[in-house]
Amino acid sequence: QQPVQSPQAVILREGEDAVINCSSSKALYSVHWYRQKHGEAPVFLMILLKGGEQKGHDKISASFNEKKQQSSLYLTASQLSYSGTYFCGTEILTGGGNKLTFGTGTQLKVEL
Amino acid sequence: NAGVTQTPKFRVLKTGQSMTLLCAQDMNHEYMYWYRQDPGMGLRLIHYSVGEGTTAKGEVPDGYNVSRLKKQNFLLGLESAAPSQTSVYFCASRTGTGYSGANVLTFGAGSRLTVL
């Protein structure tokens, strides 16, 4: 089952903040975040392992709540370059190897 | 150049025809994945492989078959194409699992398939 992302879409003015949420019904091994520009392949942002850690990358950070199987991506002081579709990927352990499943995506548009 | 290469980039098929998408990586990655991307559906996992000679089903495996005879190649086959398989297909690979930069997924550029 795909993880559930919210919101589906968001429009920001440059400099505003946004939060994208991701939740799963499965016990997660890790959570991945990727960003995709139109017509391109997804590009890696960050990985979080269970343990409730929080990671940061420039003005983009993320958290992972292992108990709730939820992750959030925080974009602060948004820039035009942040526009794109954001995907969370949830990794679960299976007998056949780790399965990495992505959500339906959140379309983010940053305007002047 | 190191990375993930998908062939072909574009293909138009008629209903009932068969074809194979090739994914090749030169990074010695163990894990390889095939996803399909459709508007509003995000990236859906078709099949994946955790090493040479192994394959496993993802979320939407029906109508597709895969093979991983060589570590560097992961083939996705459509035996009898249907219009519902019109999509953009992405292949991705990574070294393994766990918490390190080596576990980042590297994606191919995508293959756009249209089934008439």
PDB file of C-alpha atoms in Angstrom:
ATOM      1  CA  GLN A   1       0.000   0.000   0.000  1.00  0.00           C
ATOM      2  CA  GLN A   2       1.186   3.445  -0.904  1.00  0.00           C
ATOM      3  CA  PRO A   3       1.833   5.915   1.911  1.00  0.00           C
ATOM      4  CA  VAL A   4      -0.639   8.781   2.138  1.00  0.00           C
ATOM      5  CA  GLN A   5       0.626  12.294   1.489  1.00  0.00           C
ATOM      6  CA  SER A   6      -1.005  15.606   2.292  1.00  0.00           C
ATOM      7  CA  PRO A   7      -1.698  18.135   1.034  1.00  0.00           C
ATOM      8  CA  GLN A   8      -2.052  17.135  -2.603  1.00  0.00           C
ATOM      9  CA  ALA A   9      -1.028  20.577  -3.774  1.00  0.00           C
ATOM     10  CA  VAL A  10       0.121  23.866  -2.300  1.00  0.00           C
ATOM     11  CA  ILE A  11       0.936  27.302  -3.686  1.00  0.00           C
ATOM     12  CA  LEU A  12       3.363  29.539  -1.833  1.00  0.00           C
ATOM     13  CA  ARG A  13       4.765  32.989  -2.263  1.00  0.00           C
ATOM     14  CA  GLU A  14       8.527  33.168  -2.182  1.00  0.00           C
ATOM     15  CA  GLY A  15       9.740  33.244   1.412  1.00  0.00           C
ATOM     16  CA  GLU A  16       6.756  31.406   2.896  1.00  0.00           C
ATOM     17  CA  ASP A  17       6.962  28.084   4.734  1.00  0.00           C
ATOM     18  CA  ALA A  18       5.257  24.777   4.005  1.00  0.00           C
ATOM     19  CA  VAL A  19       4.836  21.361   5.586  1.00  0.00           C
ATOM     20  CA  ILE A  20       4.203  18.127   3.691  1.00  0.00           C
ATOM     21  CA  ASN A  21       3.005  15.107   5.609  1.00  0.00           C
ATOM     22  CA  CYS A  22       3.385  11.405   4.927  1.00  0.00           C
ATOM     23  CA  SER A  23       1.784   8.540   6.814  1.00  0.00           C
ATOM     24  CA  SER A  24       1.793   4.778   6.531  1.00  0.00           C
ATOM     25  CA  SER A  25      -0.218   1.934   8.001  1.00  0.00           C
ATOM     26  CA  LYS A  26       2.883  -0.278   8.041  1.00  0.00           C
ATOM     27  CA  ALA A  27       5.811  -0.432  10.447  1.00  0.00           C
ATOM     28  CA  LEU A  28       8.526   1.495   8.670  1.00  0.00           C
ATOM     29  CA  TYR A  29      12.244   0.863   8.405  1.00  0.00           C
ATOM     30  CA  SER A  30      12.949   4.262   6.889  1.00  0.00           C
ATOM     31  CA  VAL A  31      11.394   7.194   5.093  1.00  0.00           C
ATOM     32  CA  HIS A  32      12.802   8.807   1.950  1.00  0.00           C
ATOM     33  CA  TRP A  33      11.986  12.184   0.422  1.00  0.00           C
ATOM     34  CA  TYR A  34      12.451  13.046  -3.260  1.00  0.00           C
ATOM     35  CA  ARG A  35      11.605  16.018  -5.446  1.00  0.00           C
ATOM     36  CA  GLN A  36      10.671  15.803  -9.117  1.00  0.00           C
ATOM     37  CA  LYS A  37      10.682  18.641 -11.619  1.00  0.00           C
ATOM     38  CA  HIS A  38       8.338  18.437 -14.591  1.00  0.00           C
ATOM     39  CA  GLY A  39       9.632  16.019 -17.225  1.00  0.00           C
ATOM     40  CA  GLU A  40      12.569  14.901 -15.102  1.00  0.00           C
ATOM     41  CA  ALA A  41      13.403  11.996 -12.829  1.00  0.00           C
ATOM     42  CA  PRO A  42      12.951  12.286  -9.054  1.00  0.00           C
ATOM     43  CA  VAL A  43      15.958  13.599  -7.142  1.00  0.00           C
ATOM     44  CA  PHE A  44      16.945  12.604  -3.620  1.00  0.00           C
ATOM     45  CA  LEU A  45      16.426  15.014  -0.708  1.00  0.00           C
ATOM     46  CA  MET A  46      16.962  12.947   2.448  1.00  0.00           C
ATOM     47  CA  ILE A  47      16.526   9.635   4.268  1.00  0.00           C
ATOM     48  CA  LEU A  48      15.354   9.155   7.852  1.00  0.00           C
ATOM     49  CA  LEU A  49      15.616   5.958   9.859  1.00  0.00           C
ATOM     50  CA  LYS A  50      13.276   4.962  12.662  1.00  0.00           C
ATOM     51  CA  GLY A  51      14.219   6.570  15.951  1.00  0.00           C
ATOM     52  CA  GLY A  52      12.352   9.842  15.661  1.00  0.00           C
ATOM     53  CA  GLU A  53      15.267  11.666  14.165  1.00  0.00           C
ATOM     54  CA  GLN A  54      15.166  14.918  12.324  1.00  0.00           C
ATOM     55  CA  LYS A  55      17.397  15.825   9.447  1.00  0.00           C
ATOM     56  CA  GLY A  56      18.081  19.031   7.626  1.00  0.00           C
ATOM     57  CA  HIS A  57      19.330  20.035   4.229  1.00  0.00           C
ATOM     58  CA  ASP A  58      19.789  23.754   3.686  1.00  0.00           C
ATOM     59  CA  LYS A  59      16.314  25.153   4.465  1.00  0.00           C
ATOM     60  CA  ILE A  60      14.583  21.833   4.042  1.00  0.00           C
ATOM     61  CA  SER A  61      14.266  19.514   7.019  1.00  0.00           C
ATOM     62  CA  ALA A  62      12.267  16.427   7.921  1.00  0.00           C
ATOM     63  CA  SER A  63      11.154  14.439  10.929  1.00  0.00           C
ATOM     64  CA  PHE A  64      10.063  10.861  11.449  1.00  0.00           C
ATOM     65  CA  ASN A  65       7.697   9.754  14.195  1.00  0.00           C
ATOM     66  CA  GLU A  66       8.251   6.011  14.452  1.00  0.00           C
ATOM     67  CA  LYS A  67       5.339   5.395  16.802  1.00  0.00           C
ATOM     68  CA  LYS A  68       2.847   7.002  14.461  1.00  0.00           C
ATOM     69  CA  GLN A  69       4.602   5.876  11.245  1.00  0.00           C
ATOM     70  CA  GLN A  70       4.493   9.455  10.072  1.00  0.00           C
ATOM     71  CA  SER A  71       7.010  11.795   8.527  1.00  0.00           C
ATOM     72  CA  SER A  72       6.887  15.486   7.751  1.00  0.00           C
ATOM     73  CA  LEU A  73       8.947  17.574   5.350  1.00  0.00           C
ATOM     74  CA  TYR A  74       9.485  21.209   6.321  1.00  0.00           C
ATOM     75  CA  LEU A  75      10.351  23.829   3.732  1.00  0.00           C
ATOM     76  CA  THR A  76      11.280  27.191   5.202  1.00  0.00           C
ATOM     77  CA  ALA A  77      11.727  30.508   3.418  1.00  0.00           C
ATOM     78  CA  SER A  78      10.723  28.883   0.148  1.00  0.00           C
ATOM     79  CA  GLN A  79      12.525  29.727  -3.064  1.00  0.00           C
ATOM     80  CA  LEU A  80      11.344  29.518  -6.669  1.00  0.00           C
ATOM     81  CA  SER A  81      13.637  26.526  -7.121  1.00  0.00           C
ATOM     82  CA  TYR A  82      11.595  24.555  -4.571  1.00  0.00           C
ATOM     83  CA  SER A  83       8.746  24.184  -7.057  1.00  0.00           C
ATOM     84  CA  GLY A  84       8.068  20.609  -8.084  1.00  0.00           C
ATOM     85  CA  THR A  85       6.368  17.460  -6.898  1.00  0.00           C
ATOM     86  CA  TYR A  86       7.510  15.998  -3.599  1.00  0.00           C
ATOM     87  CA  PHE A  87       7.306  12.290  -2.941  1.00  0.00           C
ATOM     88  CA  CYS A  88       7.771  10.413   0.280  1.00  0.00           C
ATOM     89  CA  GLY A  89       8.987   6.853   0.009  1.00  0.00           C
ATOM     90  CA  THR A  90       8.408   4.377   2.795  1.00  0.00           C
ATOM     91  CA  GLU A  91      10.605   1.371   3.265  1.00  0.00           C
ATOM     92  CA  ILE A  92       9.376  -1.788   4.950  1.00  0.00           C
ATOM     93  CA  LEU A  93      11.116  -5.043   5.711  1.00  0.00           C
ATOM     94  CA  THR A  94       9.798  -8.082   3.887  1.00  0.00           C
ATOM     95  CA  GLY A  95      10.905 -11.670   3.530  1.00  0.00           C
ATOM     96  CA  GLY A  96      11.914 -10.919  -0.035  1.00  0.00           C
ATOM     97  CA  GLY A  97      13.938  -7.826   0.717  1.00  0.00           C
ATOM     98  CA  ASN A  98      13.183  -4.233   1.534  1.00  0.00           C
ATOM     99  CA  LYS A  99      10.282  -2.768  -0.398  1.00  0.00           C
ATOM    100  CA  LEU A 100      10.331   0.963  -1.137  1.00  0.00           C
ATOM    101  CA  THR A 101       6.920   2.410  -1.966  1.00  0.00           C
ATOM    102  CA  PHE A 102       6.132   6.005  -2.856  1.00  0.00           C
ATOM    103  CA  GLY A 103       3.123   8.176  -2.129  1.00  0.00           C
ATOM    104  CA  THR A 104       0.969   9.998  -4.661  1.00  0.00           C
ATOM    105  CA  GLY A 105       2.992  13.182  -4.358  1.00  0.00           C
ATOM    106  CA  THR A 106       2.489  16.806  -3.323  1.00  0.00           C
ATOM    107  CA  GLN A 107       2.655  19.464  -6.015  1.00  0.00           C
ATOM    108  CA  LEU A 108       4.376  22.569  -4.709  1.00  0.00           C
ATOM    109  CA  LYS A 109       4.445  25.815  -6.626  1.00  0.00           C
ATOM    110  CA  VAL A 110       6.384  28.844  -5.406  1.00  0.00           C
ATOM    111  CA  GLU A 111       5.469  32.198  -6.917  1.00  0.00           C
ATOM    112  CA  LEU A 112       7.002  35.650  -6.674  1.00  0.00           C
TER     113      LEU A 112
ATOM    114  CA  ASN B   1      28.963   8.314 -17.192  1.00  0.00           C
ATOM    115  CA  ALA B   2      27.888   6.451 -14.083  1.00  0.00           C
ATOM    116  CA  GLY B   3      24.182   6.124 -13.564  1.00  0.00           C
ATOM    117  CA  VAL B   4      21.019   4.346 -14.596  1.00  0.00           C
ATOM    118  CA  THR B   5      20.205   4.053 -18.283  1.00  0.00           C
ATOM    119  CA  GLN B   6      16.760   3.140 -19.585  1.00  0.00           C
ATOM    120  CA  THR B   7      16.008   2.042 -23.134  1.00  0.00           C
ATOM    121  CA  PRO B   8      13.976   2.865 -25.075  1.00  0.00           C
ATOM    122  CA  LYS B   9      13.018   6.398 -24.034  1.00  0.00           C
ATOM    123  CA  PHE B  10       9.819   6.392 -26.082  1.00  0.00           C
ATOM    124  CA  ARG B  11       7.722   3.612 -27.560  1.00  0.00           C
ATOM    125  CA  VAL B  12       4.284   3.284 -29.102  1.00  0.00           C
ATOM    126  CA  LEU B  13       2.663  -0.140 -29.087  1.00  0.00           C
ATOM    127  CA  LYS B  14      -0.580  -1.596 -30.324  1.00  0.00           C
ATOM    128  CA  THR B  15      -2.797  -3.524 -27.952  1.00  0.00           C
ATOM    129  CA  GLY B  16      -1.594  -7.099 -27.656  1.00  0.00           C
ATOM    130  CA  GLN B  17       1.984  -6.458 -28.709  1.00  0.00           C
ATOM    131  CA  SER B  18       4.884  -7.347 -26.454  1.00  0.00           C
ATOM    132  CA  MET B  19       7.986  -5.430 -25.539  1.00  0.00           C
ATOM    133  CA  THR B  20      10.844  -5.244 -23.050  1.00  0.00           C
ATOM    134  CA  LEU B  21      12.190  -2.223 -21.227  1.00  0.00           C
ATOM    135  CA  LEU B  22      15.843  -2.409 -20.292  1.00  0.00           C
ATOM    136  CA  CYS B  23      17.383  -0.825 -17.213  1.00  0.00           C
ATOM    137  CA  ALA B  24      21.174  -0.868 -16.917  1.00  0.00           C
ATOM    138  CA  GLN B  25      23.266   0.480 -14.041  1.00  0.00           C
ATOM    139  CA  ASP B  26      27.032   0.631 -13.788  1.00  0.00           C
ATOM    140  CA  MET B  27      27.302   1.372 -10.054  1.00  0.00           C
ATOM    141  CA  ASN B  28      27.354  -2.238  -8.848  1.00  0.00           C
ATOM    142  CA  HIS B  29      24.063  -1.689  -7.032  1.00  0.00           C
ATOM    143  CA  GLU B  30      22.315  -4.647  -5.435  1.00  0.00           C
ATOM    144  CA  TYR B  31      18.770  -3.292  -5.361  1.00  0.00           C
ATOM    145  CA  MET B  32      16.826  -2.360  -8.495  1.00  0.00           C
ATOM    146  CA  TYR B  33      13.225  -1.194  -8.867  1.00  0.00           C
ATOM    147  CA  TRP B  34      10.661  -0.587 -11.580  1.00  0.00           C
ATOM    148  CA  TYR B  35       7.995   2.080 -11.021  1.00  0.00           C
ATOM    149  CA  ARG B  36       5.251   3.463 -13.185  1.00  0.00           C
ATOM    150  CA  GLN B  37       4.070   7.047 -12.938  1.00  0.00           C
ATOM    151  CA  ASP B  38       0.583   8.163 -13.892  1.00  0.00           C
ATOM    152  CA  PRO B  39      -1.109  11.541 -13.257  1.00  0.00           C
ATOM    153  CA  GLY B  40      -2.469  11.698  -9.729  1.00  0.00           C
ATOM    154  CA  MET B  41      -1.161   8.241  -8.852  1.00  0.00           C
ATOM    155  CA  GLY B  42       2.390   9.063  -7.937  1.00  0.00           C
ATOM    156  CA  LEU B  43       5.089   6.427  -8.346  1.00  0.00           C
ATOM    157  CA  ARG B  44       3.777   2.892  -8.050  1.00  0.00           C
ATOM    158  CA  LEU B  45       6.109  -0.040  -7.517  1.00  0.00           C
ATOM    159  CA  ILE B  46       5.782  -2.775 -10.143  1.00  0.00           C
ATOM    160  CA  HIS B  47       8.581  -5.221  -9.318  1.00  0.00           C
ATOM    161  CA  TYR B  48      11.909  -5.058  -7.582  1.00  0.00           C
ATOM    162  CA  SER B  49      15.076  -7.082  -7.120  1.00  0.00           C
ATOM    163  CA  VAL B  50      17.448  -7.370  -4.178  1.00  0.00           C
ATOM    164  CA  GLY B  51      20.226  -9.038  -6.114  1.00  0.00           C
ATOM    165  CA  GLU B  52      21.192 -10.961  -9.210  1.00  0.00           C
ATOM    166  CA  GLY B  53      18.757 -13.774  -9.916  1.00  0.00           C
ATOM    167  CA  THR B  54      16.085 -12.488  -7.497  1.00  0.00           C
ATOM    168  CA  THR B  55      12.829 -10.652  -8.150  1.00  0.00           C
ATOM    169  CA  ALA B  56       9.790  -9.745  -6.056  1.00  0.00           C
ATOM    170  CA  LYS B  57       6.361  -8.280  -6.699  1.00  0.00           C
ATOM    171  CA  GLY B  58       5.511  -4.709  -5.885  1.00  0.00           C
ATOM    172  CA  GLU B  59       2.130  -3.035  -5.620  1.00  0.00           C
ATOM    173  CA  VAL B  60       1.000  -3.299  -9.275  1.00  0.00           C
ATOM    174  CA  PRO B  61       2.710  -6.373 -10.795  1.00  0.00           C
ATOM    175  CA  ASP B  62      -0.142  -7.709 -12.942  1.00  0.00           C
ATOM    176  CA  GLY B  63       0.596  -7.688 -16.667  1.00  0.00           C
ATOM    177  CA  TYR B  64       4.358  -7.353 -16.165  1.00  0.00           C
ATOM    178  CA  ASN B  65       7.252  -9.759 -15.825  1.00  0.00           C
ATOM    179  CA  VAL B  66      10.851  -9.048 -14.842  1.00  0.00           C
ATOM    180  CA  SER B  67      14.230 -10.698 -14.921  1.00  0.00           C
ATOM    181  CA  ARG B  68      17.596  -9.979 -13.301  1.00  0.00           C
ATOM    182  CA  LEU B  69      19.971 -12.417 -14.955  1.00  0.00           C
ATOM    183  CA  LYS B  70      22.907 -10.027 -14.613  1.00  0.00           C
ATOM    184  CA  LYS B  71      23.493  -7.757 -11.660  1.00  0.00           C
ATOM    185  CA  GLN B  72      23.689  -4.636 -13.789  1.00  0.00           C
ATOM    186  CA  ASN B  73      20.495  -5.236 -15.785  1.00  0.00           C
ATOM    187  CA  PHE B  74      16.838  -5.318 -14.776  1.00  0.00           C
ATOM    188  CA  LEU B  75      14.370  -6.066 -17.569  1.00  0.00           C
ATOM    189  CA  LEU B  76      10.660  -5.240 -17.494  1.00  0.00           C
ATOM    190  CA  GLY B  77       8.485  -7.145 -19.942  1.00  0.00           C
ATOM    191  CA  LEU B  78       4.958  -6.624 -21.184  1.00  0.00           C
ATOM    192  CA  GLU B  79       3.701  -9.843 -22.745  1.00  0.00           C
ATOM    193  CA  SER B  80       0.440  -8.469 -24.125  1.00  0.00           C
ATOM    194  CA  ALA B  81       0.258  -4.694 -23.869  1.00  0.00           C
ATOM    195  CA  ALA B  82      -3.000  -3.011 -22.852  1.00  0.00           C
ATOM    196  CA  PRO B  83      -3.999   0.683 -23.018  1.00  0.00           C
ATOM    197  CA  SER B  84      -4.017   0.723 -19.191  1.00  0.00           C
ATOM    198  CA  GLN B  85      -0.253   0.220 -19.338  1.00  0.00           C
ATOM    199  CA  THR B  86       0.252   3.576 -21.016  1.00  0.00           C
ATOM    200  CA  SER B  87       2.541   5.325 -18.566  1.00  0.00           C
ATOM    201  CA  VAL B  88       5.986   6.673 -17.813  1.00  0.00           C
ATOM    202  CA  TYR B  89       8.206   3.952 -16.425  1.00  0.00           C
ATOM    203  CA  PHE B  90      11.117   4.699 -14.114  1.00  0.00           C
ATOM    204  CA  CYS B  91      13.873   2.364 -13.106  1.00  0.00           C
ATOM    205  CA  ALA B  92      15.917   3.027  -9.977  1.00  0.00           C
ATOM    206  CA  SER B  93      18.782   1.371  -8.144  1.00  0.00           C
ATOM    207  CA  ARG B  94      20.707   1.626  -4.905  1.00  0.00           C
ATOM    208  CA  THR B  95      23.515  -0.142  -3.059  1.00  0.00           C
ATOM    209  CA  GLY B  96      21.415  -1.615  -0.277  1.00  0.00           C
ATOM    210  CA  THR B  97      19.545  -0.510   2.791  1.00  0.00           C
ATOM    211  CA  GLY B  98      20.264   1.338   5.977  1.00  0.00           C
ATOM    212  CA  TYR B  99      21.330   4.809   6.804  1.00  0.00           C
ATOM    213  CA  SER B 100      24.028   6.026   4.484  1.00  0.00           C
ATOM    214  CA  GLY B 101      24.374   8.029   1.327  1.00  0.00           C
ATOM    215  CA  ALA B 102      24.916   4.809  -0.574  1.00  0.00           C
ATOM    216  CA  ASN B 103      21.273   3.894  -0.056  1.00  0.00           C
ATOM    217  CA  VAL B 104      19.999   6.803  -2.073  1.00  0.00           C
ATOM    218  CA  LEU B 105      17.889   5.787  -5.025  1.00  0.00           C
ATOM    219  CA  THR B 106      19.337   6.739  -8.394  1.00  0.00           C
ATOM    220  CA  PHE B 107      16.644   7.030 -11.032  1.00  0.00           C
ATOM    221  CA  GLY B 108      16.833   6.583 -14.762  1.00  0.00           C
ATOM    222  CA  ALA B 109      15.473   9.287 -17.058  1.00  0.00           C
ATOM    223  CA  GLY B 110      12.244   7.378 -17.660  1.00  0.00           C
ATOM    224  CA  SER B 111      10.608   5.554 -20.563  1.00  0.00           C
ATOM    225  CA  ARG B 112       7.345   6.855 -21.997  1.00  0.00           C
ATOM    226  CA  LEU B 113       5.151   4.047 -23.279  1.00  0.00           C
ATOM    227  CA  THR B 114       1.911   4.533 -25.186  1.00  0.00           C
ATOM    228  CA  VAL B 115      -0.375   1.613 -25.933  1.00  0.00           C
ATOM    229  CA  LEU B 116      -3.006   2.257 -28.602  1.00  0.00           C
TER     230      LEU B 116
END
